[in-house]
Amino acid sequence: MRVCQSFYWGAVLGLSLASLSLAASSETSPGKRNDPWAGIDVRGPIVLLFHAVECPISDRYVPLIRRLRAKYQGIAGVRFYLVFPNQNEDDDAVGTYLERRALDFPVVRDRAGMLTERLVARVTPEAIVLLPGESGPEVVYRGRYDDRYTALGKRRPQVGIQFLDDVLAKVVLGERPQYRDTKAVGCYIVERRTIGEAKHHPGQARRAGVQEDHRH
């Protein structure tokens, strides 16, 4: 049986948690070539939402990501995926979280951190929007969902700019937004390089040519 990296939670909501398990990541399967895109349909626009079970800021954005998916999913081929990159979150914790929040997104468990490292994801929550390119998916947006949080512990009373919504509005019209990074605010992603060792991303963009947008 082929081992997949993602599964669609909506198909299993309502079943007992004892009978559920998140699919194993193909990137850890012996003898198979590592593929950060396993389980992700890269033929059209992709919206990857990096999320965490125990990050309060991620949790506060659940209503927004539900609305955005309802608004844009399927239009011009747009597909949303909820990515859980933290290596210290087990399948049971993620499954329970999804059921309690009624999140029926396709889910990616980035067990080996390949997708996280490939896309230089830094915190949760963080949105990364990709469009098809000549050599594979190309990032056109990364960063905050909106301007509610300006820094850890600093929150505006009202949202002024809907960054992700604005980008997706252009994408569904067939436009290709110029690359932008609005520097997401949230909880550092936890990696486990070796057994018993954890590493926190420093939150620095390592890609050549990436410019961070600090205007907001």
XYZ file of N, CA, C and O in Angstrom, residues 58-216:
636
model
N -2.293 30.671 16.349
C -2.867 29.776 15.335
C -4.339 29.529 15.636
O -5.195 29.601 14.746
N -4.625 29.236 16.887
C -5.992 28.893 17.260
C -6.948 30.052 17.041
O -8.099 29.849 16.623
N -6.492 31.249 17.291
C -7.368 32.412 17.128
C -7.712 32.681 15.669
O -8.687 33.370 15.380
N -6.914 32.143 14.775
C -7.173 32.366 13.349
C -8.022 31.260 12.714
O -8.276 31.299 11.506
N -8.477 30.306 13.487
C -9.288 29.225 12.923
C -10.534 29.755 12.207
O -10.826 29.337 11.078
N -11.311 30.669 12.790
C -12.484 31.176 12.061
C -12.110 31.830 10.729
O -12.827 31.662 9.733
N -10.992 32.550 10.692
C -10.590 33.219 9.456
C -10.203 32.212 8.384
O -10.618 32.343 7.224
N -9.409 31.199 8.734
C -8.985 30.268 7.691
C -10.169 29.443 7.185
O -10.206 29.061 6.013
N -11.155 29.198 8.041
C -12.374 28.535 7.562
C -13.074 29.409 6.515
O -13.512 28.925 5.471
N -13.191 30.700 6.802
C -13.878 31.609 5.873
C -13.129 31.718 4.548
O -13.744 31.726 3.473
N -11.792 31.830 4.631
C -11.021 31.978 3.399
C -11.128 30.734 2.529
O -11.233 30.827 1.303
N -11.100 29.567 3.154
C -11.234 28.340 2.372
C -12.622 28.260 1.726
O -12.751 27.872 0.562
N -13.658 28.611 2.471
C -15.010 28.588 1.919
C -15.151 29.578 0.756
O -15.889 29.333 -0.203
N -14.407 30.658 0.828
C -14.504 31.716 -0.187
C -13.741 31.378 -1.470
O -14.205 31.681 -2.576
N -12.565 30.737 -1.330
C -11.684 30.586 -2.494
C -11.437 29.147 -2.953
O -10.964 28.948 -4.081
N -11.704 28.154 -2.120
C -11.390 26.778 -2.491
C -12.038 26.400 -3.825
O -13.236 26.568 -4.033
N -11.224 25.908 -4.763
C -11.731 25.434 -6.041
C -11.825 26.490 -7.119
O -11.896 26.158 -8.311
N -11.816 27.753 -6.757
C -11.883 28.814 -7.763
C -10.514 28.940 -8.423
O -9.500 29.081 -7.744
N -10.488 28.880 -9.739
C -9.235 28.939 -10.500
C -8.255 27.852 -10.039
O -7.048 28.019 -10.155
N -8.790 26.761 -9.505
C -7.942 25.644 -9.082
C -7.277 25.799 -7.731
O -6.411 24.997 -7.369
N -7.660 26.811 -6.955
C -7.029 27.050 -5.648
C -7.300 25.879 -4.704
O -8.434 25.408 -4.582
N -6.237 25.424 -4.035
C -6.356 24.348 -3.056
C -5.689 24.762 -1.750
O -4.580 25.287 -1.768
N -6.374 24.507 -0.650
C -5.861 24.817 0.684
C -5.370 23.539 1.359
O -5.995 22.486 1.239
N -4.263 23.668 2.097
C -3.751 22.570 2.906
C -3.360 23.118 4.276
O -2.763 24.199 4.373
N -3.685 22.374 5.309
C -3.284 22.725 6.664
C -2.043 21.907 6.986
O -2.082 20.675 6.967
N -0.932 22.585 7.245
C 0.346 21.907 7.476
C 0.691 21.964 8.962
O 0.753 23.044 9.555
N 0.927 20.799 9.545
C 1.375 20.715 10.935
C 2.852 20.335 10.916
O 3.195 19.174 10.706
N 3.760 21.310 11.147
C 5.191 21.068 11.002
C 5.917 20.695 12.290
O 7.062 20.258 12.238
N 5.278 20.895 13.457
C 5.987 20.666 14.716
C 6.225 19.181 14.955
O 5.285 18.385 14.963
N 7.478 18.840 15.184
C 7.838 17.437 15.367
C 7.451 16.895 16.742
O 7.499 15.691 16.973
N 7.076 17.779 17.660
C 6.697 17.330 19.006
C 5.184 17.159 19.150
O 4.694 16.929 20.247
N 4.428 17.275 18.042
C 2.985 17.064 18.072
C 2.674 15.703 17.441
O 2.951 15.491 16.258
N 2.110 14.791 18.231
C 1.848 13.465 17.684
C 0.506 13.430 16.957
O -0.280 14.377 16.988
N 0.264 12.312 16.280
C -0.938 12.183 15.459
C -2.219 12.310 16.274
O -3.198 12.909 15.821
N -2.234 11.748 17.472
C -3.432 11.824 18.298
C -3.769 13.261 18.662
O -4.934 13.668 18.641
N -2.745 14.043 18.991
C -2.967 15.448 19.355
C -3.519 16.237 18.169
O -4.450 17.035 18.311
N -2.933 16.007 16.997
C -3.407 16.704 15.797
C -4.831 16.268 15.457
O -5.706 17.087 15.157
N -5.094 14.967 15.523
C -6.422 14.466 15.204
C -7.493 15.012 16.122
O -8.574 15.417 15.677
N -7.195 15.033 17.416
C -8.147 15.574 18.387
C -8.406 17.050 18.126
O -9.550 17.527 18.177
N -7.348 17.789 17.834
C -7.475 19.227 17.561
C -8.383 19.468 16.353
O -9.281 20.313 16.383
N -8.153 18.732 15.271
C -8.943 18.907 14.058
C -10.411 18.602 14.302
O -11.300 19.319 13.812
N -10.676 17.557 15.061
C -12.061 17.189 15.336
C -12.749 18.246 16.187
O -13.886 18.641 15.901
N -12.064 18.728 17.206
C -12.685 19.718 18.094
C -12.922 21.052 17.395
O -13.875 21.768 17.716
N -12.069 21.384 16.435
C -12.236 22.655 15.718
C -13.032 22.483 14.423
O -13.269 23.441 13.712
N -13.447 21.267 14.122
C -14.214 20.977 12.903
C -13.494 21.513 11.668
O -14.096 22.137 10.794
N -12.206 21.254 11.603
C -11.398 21.701 10.469
C -11.338 20.578 9.428
O -10.650 19.580 9.621
N -12.061 20.758 8.328
C -12.142 19.715 7.312
C -11.183 19.968 6.151
O -11.479 19.689 5.000
N -10.005 20.507 6.479
C -8.968 20.751 5.482
C -8.218 19.457 5.155
O -8.063 18.593 6.026
N -7.672 19.337 3.940
C -6.644 18.319 3.732
C -5.457 18.667 4.634
O -5.093 19.836 4.764
N -4.892 17.655 5.275
C -3.853 17.890 6.274
C -2.540 17.269 5.841
O -2.496 16.146 5.351
N -1.452 18.011 6.028
C -0.106 17.520 5.754
C 0.667 17.474 7.060
O 0.772 18.477 7.760
N 1.179 16.293 7.418
C 2.093 16.158 8.546
C 3.505 16.178 7.979
O 3.930 15.216 7.356
N 4.220 17.257 8.201
C 5.583 17.378 7.673
C 6.548 16.739 8.663
O 7.312 17.415 9.348
N 6.535 15.414 8.720
C 7.238 14.686 9.764
C 8.747 14.917 9.768
O 9.369 15.034 10.806
N 9.344 14.939 8.592
C 10.800 15.102 8.508
C 11.208 16.562 8.318
O 12.397 16.856 8.206
N 10.255 17.465 8.271
C 10.568 18.883 8.127
C 11.025 19.279 6.740
O 11.539 20.386 6.543
N 10.805 18.414 5.746
C 11.291 18.713 4.398
C 10.555 19.888 3.757
O 11.160 20.767 3.159
N 9.222 19.889 3.888
C 8.441 20.971 3.306
C 8.729 22.281 4.031
O 8.877 23.338 3.403
N 8.825 22.202 5.346
C 9.122 23.390 6.152
C 10.444 24.014 5.743
O 10.560 25.234 5.575
N 11.456 23.173 5.578
C 12.780 23.678 5.201
C 12.803 24.158 3.760
O 13.402 25.194 3.457
N 12.151 23.442 2.882
C 12.117 23.816 1.466
C 11.507 25.205 1.277
O 11.973 26.005 0.474
N 10.452 25.493 2.045
C 9.733 26.761 1.888
C 10.160 27.823 2.895
O 9.646 28.926 2.877
N 11.112 27.476 3.760
C 11.603 28.403 4.785
C 10.450 28.913 5.652
O 10.369 30.104 5.953
N 9.549 27.998 5.994
C 8.496 28.373 6.943
C 9.146 28.622 8.295
O 10.070 27.917 8.694
N 8.667 29.633 9.014
C 9.358 30.069 10.221
C 8.538 29.966 11.495
O 9.055 29.664 12.561
N 7.243 30.250 11.391
C 6.401 30.253 12.588
C 5.032 29.676 12.249
O 4.707 29.434 11.084
N 4.243 29.468 13.279
C 2.816 29.183 13.108
C 2.045 30.253 13.868
O 2.428 30.597 14.992
N 1.030 30.842 13.243
C 0.542 30.574 11.897
C 1.339 31.348 10.850
O 1.813 32.450 11.110
N 1.464 30.745 9.686
C 2.107 31.409 8.548
C 1.479 30.877 7.270
O 1.274 29.670 7.127
N 1.166 31.780 6.363
C 0.588 31.397 5.076
C 1.648 31.480 3.997
O 2.428 32.435 3.953
N 1.667 30.468 3.129
C 2.545 30.485 1.969
C 1.697 30.146 0.749
O 1.046 29.097 0.713
N 1.682 31.047 -0.211
C 0.898 30.866 -1.440
C 1.860 30.590 -2.585
O 2.838 31.323 -2.764
N 1.582 29.522 -3.332
C 2.452 29.136 -4.437
C 1.650 29.013 -5.722
O 0.496 28.580 -5.707
N 2.288 29.382 -6.824
C 1.700 29.221 -8.146
C 2.615 28.354 -8.993
O 3.831 28.314 -8.766
N 2.059 27.642 -9.974
C 2.903 26.805 -10.830
C 3.960 27.641 -11.549
O 3.689 28.756 -12.008
N 5.178 27.105 -11.617
C 6.273 27.777 -12.316
C 6.973 26.808 -13.236
O 6.645 25.624 -13.286
N 7.954 27.296 -13.954
C 8.662 26.466 -14.922
C 9.372 25.300 -14.263
O 9.463 24.212 -14.834
N 9.887 25.494 -13.059
C 10.633 24.431 -12.387
C 9.900 23.902 -11.155
O 10.500 23.307 -10.278
N 8.590 24.132 -11.091
C 7.805 23.674 -9.957
C 7.096 24.825 -9.269
O 7.123 25.969 -9.747
N 6.443 24.552 -8.144
C 5.706 25.606 -7.438
C 6.617 26.762 -7.027
O 7.724 26.544 -6.551
N 6.133 27.989 -7.227
C 6.896 29.187 -6.874
C 6.121 30.007 -5.846
O 4.931 30.246 -6.002
N 6.812 30.436 -4.801
C 6.185 31.233 -3.747
C 5.918 32.653 -4.246
O 6.813 33.326 -4.747
N 4.670 33.092 -4.098
C 4.334 34.483 -4.429
C 3.967 35.271 -3.181
O 3.945 36.502 -3.214
N 3.658 34.565 -2.092
C 3.357 35.265 -0.846
C 3.730 34.382 0.333
O 3.509 33.167 0.318
N 4.271 34.986 1.351
C 4.493 34.316 2.629
C 4.297 35.350 3.736
O 4.641 36.518 3.596
N 3.733 34.893 4.843
C 3.620 35.813 5.969
C 2.299 35.740 6.704
O 1.681 34.681 6.831
N 1.857 36.907 7.170
C 0.681 37.005 8.024
C -0.619 36.853 7.237
O -0.678 37.157 6.056
N -1.654 36.417 7.937
C -2.982 36.389 7.341
C -3.524 37.811 7.223
O -4.167 38.164 6.244
N -3.283 38.595 8.255
C -3.715 39.990 8.267
C -2.792 40.758 9.206
O -1.775 40.226 9.653
N -3.128 42.006 9.479
C -2.231 42.835 10.301
C -2.677 42.925 11.758
O -2.309 43.864 12.466
N -3.462 41.953 12.207
C -3.927 41.964 13.599
C -2.765 41.969 14.582
O -2.734 42.749 15.533
N -1.786 41.070 14.377
C -0.633 40.976 15.271
C 0.574 41.656 14.634
O 0.986 41.297 13.536
N 1.122 42.627 15.334
C 2.303 43.325 14.833
C 3.587 42.752 15.426
O 4.665 42.909 14.864
N 3.465 42.113 16.564
C 4.588 41.452 17.238
C 3.987 40.569 18.322
O 2.792 40.653 18.623
N 4.805 39.687 18.895
C 4.299 38.839 19.972
C 3.805 39.713 21.120
O 4.524 40.580 21.620
N 2.577 39.494 21.521
C 1.996 40.270 22.607
C 1.435 41.615 22.173
O 0.889 42.339 23.006
N 1.559 41.956 20.896
C 1.045 43.239 20.398
C -0.042 42.969 19.362
O 0.227 42.424 18.293
N -1.250 43.364 19.709
C -2.415 43.046 18.892
C -3.263 44.284 18.658
O -3.582 45.010 19.600
N -3.612 44.538 17.410
C -4.479 45.673 17.092
C -5.924 45.337 17.472
O -6.355 44.188 17.355
N -6.693 46.339 17.883
C -8.096 46.086 18.223
C -8.929 45.707 17.004
O -9.919 44.987 17.116
N -8.515 46.201 15.826
C -9.236 45.893 14.598
C -8.248 45.587 13.475
O -7.151 46.155 13.427
N -8.661 44.710 12.577
C -7.829 44.381 11.421
C -7.938 45.487 10.380
O -9.035 45.948 10.064
N -6.777 45.908 9.872
C -6.780 46.939 8.836
C -6.531 46.367 7.447
O -7.189 46.740 6.487
N -5.567 45.442 7.347
C -5.183 44.890 6.051
C -5.329 43.376 6.066
O -4.772 42.693 6.930
N -6.070 42.846 5.099
C -6.261 41.405 4.952
C -5.261 40.889 3.910
O -5.586 40.714 2.743
N -4.023 40.652 4.338
C -2.964 40.300 3.392
C -3.307 39.074 2.547
O -3.235 39.111 1.320
N -3.650 37.971 3.201
C -3.889 36.733 2.477
C -5.131 36.839 1.595
O -5.126 36.380 0.448
N -6.167 37.423 2.097
C -7.388 37.613 1.316
C -7.090 38.433 0.064
O -7.547 38.098 -1.048
N -6.323 39.484 0.201
C -5.989 40.342 -0.943
C -5.194 39.586 -2.004
O -5.420 39.745 -3.209
N -4.236 38.759 -1.556
C -3.425 37.980 -2.501
C -4.304 36.991 -3.253
O -4.217 36.868 -4.488
N -5.174 36.290 -2.535
C -6.010 35.282 -3.173
C -7.035 35.908 -4.112
O -7.394 35.305 -5.131
N -7.484 37.109 -3.803
C -8.408 37.801 -4.702
C -7.755 38.040 -6.067
O -8.415 37.945 -7.109
N -6.453 38.326 -6.068
C -5.729 38.501 -7.324
C -5.515 37.166 -8.036
O -5.663 37.069 -9.255
N -5.169 36.157 -7.255
C -4.884 34.843 -7.841
C -6.100 34.289 -8.580
O -5.982 33.772 -9.702
N -7.287 34.396 -7.999
C -8.474 33.829 -8.645
C -8.887 34.619 -9.878
O -9.663 34.128 -10.706
N -8.353 35.827 -10.017
C -8.600 36.611 -11.230
C -7.564 36.323 -12.311
O -7.581 36.924 -13.376
N -6.638 35.418 -12.013
C -5.622 35.046 -12.982
C -4.379 35.905 -12.931
O -3.498 35.778 -13.785
N -4.278 36.771 -11.920
C -3.093 37.616 -11.790
C -1.992 36.849 -11.038
O -2.267 35.954 -10.251
N -0.765 37.230 -11.298
C 0.372 36.645 -10.587
C 0.988 37.727 -9.712
O 1.749 38.567 -10.186
N 0.670 37.707 -8.418
C 1.179 38.762 -7.527
C 2.697 38.756 -7.471
O 3.335 37.707 -7.555
N 3.270 39.941 -7.312
C 4.706 40.038 -7.096
C 5.025 39.490 -5.707
O 4.269 39.676 -4.761
N 6.165 38.797 -5.597
C 6.525 38.171 -4.318
C 6.517 39.181 -3.181
O 7.031 40.305 -3.321
N 5.960 38.753 -2.063
C 5.918 39.617 -0.882
C 6.027 38.776 0.381
O 5.465 37.688 0.459
N 6.739 39.300 1.365
C 6.895 38.650 2.661
C 6.494 39.653 3.732
O 7.143 40.687 3.890
N 5.407 39.362 4.457
C 4.942 40.285 5.494
C 5.376 39.873 6.895
O 4.888 40.423 7.878
N 6.287 38.904 6.973
C 6.881 38.474 8.244
C 5.815 38.075 9.263
O 5.367 38.878 10.078
N 5.435 36.812 9.218
C 4.409 36.292 10.125
C 4.831 36.415 11.578
O 6.013 36.340 11.913
N 3.846 36.589 12.438
C 4.057 36.674 13.886
C 3.419 35.444 14.528
O 2.246 35.153 14.280
N 4.187 34.708 15.319
C 3.607 33.538 15.956
C 4.625 32.720 16.708
O 5.633 33.247 17.188
N 4.374 31.410 16.808
C 5.196 30.491 17.589
C 6.226 29.823 16.688
O 5.890 29.347 15.595
N 7.468 29.752 17.144
C 8.514 29.111 16.348
C 8.184 27.643 16.085
O 7.633 26.951 16.937
N 8.543 27.196 14.894
C 8.354 25.798 14.512
C 9.429 24.944 15.185
O 10.604 25.306 15.200
N 9.006 23.812 15.755
C 9.914 22.925 16.471
C 10.304 21.765 15.569
O 9.451 21.060 15.031
N 11.619 21.572 15.398
C 12.142 20.451 14.632
C 12.824 19.483 15.583
O 13.372 19.888 16.603
N 12.810 18.208 15.231
C 13.565 17.221 15.994
C 14.613 16.630 15.064
O 14.329 15.785 14.226
N 15.828 17.128 15.167
C 16.906 16.665 14.293
C 17.353 15.252 14.649
O 17.598 14.444 13.796
N 17.467 14.975 15.944
C 17.825 13.638 16.412
C 16.939 13.321 17.596
O 16.289 14.197 18.164
N 16.915 12.068 18.000
C 16.069 11.671 19.121
C 16.471 12.450 20.372
O 17.629 12.492 20.754
N 15.484 13.080 20.978
C 15.734 13.814 22.212
C 16.271 15.216 22.007
O 16.478 15.950 22.952
N 16.461 15.622 20.750
C 17.002 16.950 20.497
C 15.982 17.757 19.712
O 15.431 17.285 18.727
N 15.703 18.965 20.150
C 14.751 19.822 19.452
C 15.441 21.089 19.024
O 16.362 21.578 19.673
N 15.001 21.596 17.887
C 15.578 22.838 17.379
C 14.457 23.780 17.025
O 13.461 23.375 16.453
N 14.631 25.065 17.339
C 13.649 26.084 16.995
C 14.188 26.899 15.825
O 15.323 27.336 15.832
N 13.315 27.090 14.811
C 13.717 27.948 13.708
C 13.997 29.359 14.227
O 13.222 29.895 15.018
N 15.058 30.005 13.795
C 15.353 31.353 14.246
C 14.476 32.394 13.580
O 14.517 33.558 13.940
N 13.688 31.996 12.588
C 12.800 32.954 11.946
C 13.491 33.824 10.930
O 13.041 34.926 10.632
N 14.579 33.369 10.347
C 15.300 34.149 9.359
C 15.081 33.570 7.976
O 15.139 32.364 7.788
N 14.819 34.432 7.001
C 14.643 33.975 5.625
C 16.004 33.633 5.052
O 16.879 34.475 4.965
N 16.178 32.365 4.662
C 17.479 31.919 4.190
C 17.579 31.923 2.665
O 18.642 31.694 2.120
N 16.446 32.141 1.992
C 16.491 32.095 0.541
C 17.177 33.320 -0.032
O 16.963 34.439 0.418
N 17.986 33.118 -1.057
C 18.656 34.246 -1.712
C 17.617 35.128 -2.370
O 16.691 34.657 -3.027
N 17.770 36.417 -2.185
C 16.900 37.360 -2.860
C 15.588 37.644 -2.159
O 14.802 38.442 -2.628
N 15.303 36.994 -1.030
C 14.057 37.229 -0.318
C 14.138 38.545 0.444
O 15.078 38.801 1.174
N 13.126 39.372 0.263
C 13.051 40.646 0.966
C 11.870 40.599 1.920
O 10.760 40.288 1.523
N 12.085 40.909 3.182
C 11.002 40.928 4.142
C 10.333 42.300 4.138
O 10.996 43.328 4.069
N 9.015 42.292 4.217
C 8.223 43.512 4.182
C 7.917 43.937 5.618
O 7.175 43.270 6.307
N 8.498 45.030 6.062
C 8.307 45.496 7.431
C 7.406 46.739 7.496
O 7.321 47.390 8.515
N 6.720 47.021 6.397
C 5.944 48.267 6.365
C 4.736 48.216 7.258
O 4.183 49.230 7.623
N 4.292 47.018 7.612
C 3.112 46.921 8.455
C 3.438 46.225 9.751
O 2.646 45.567 10.324
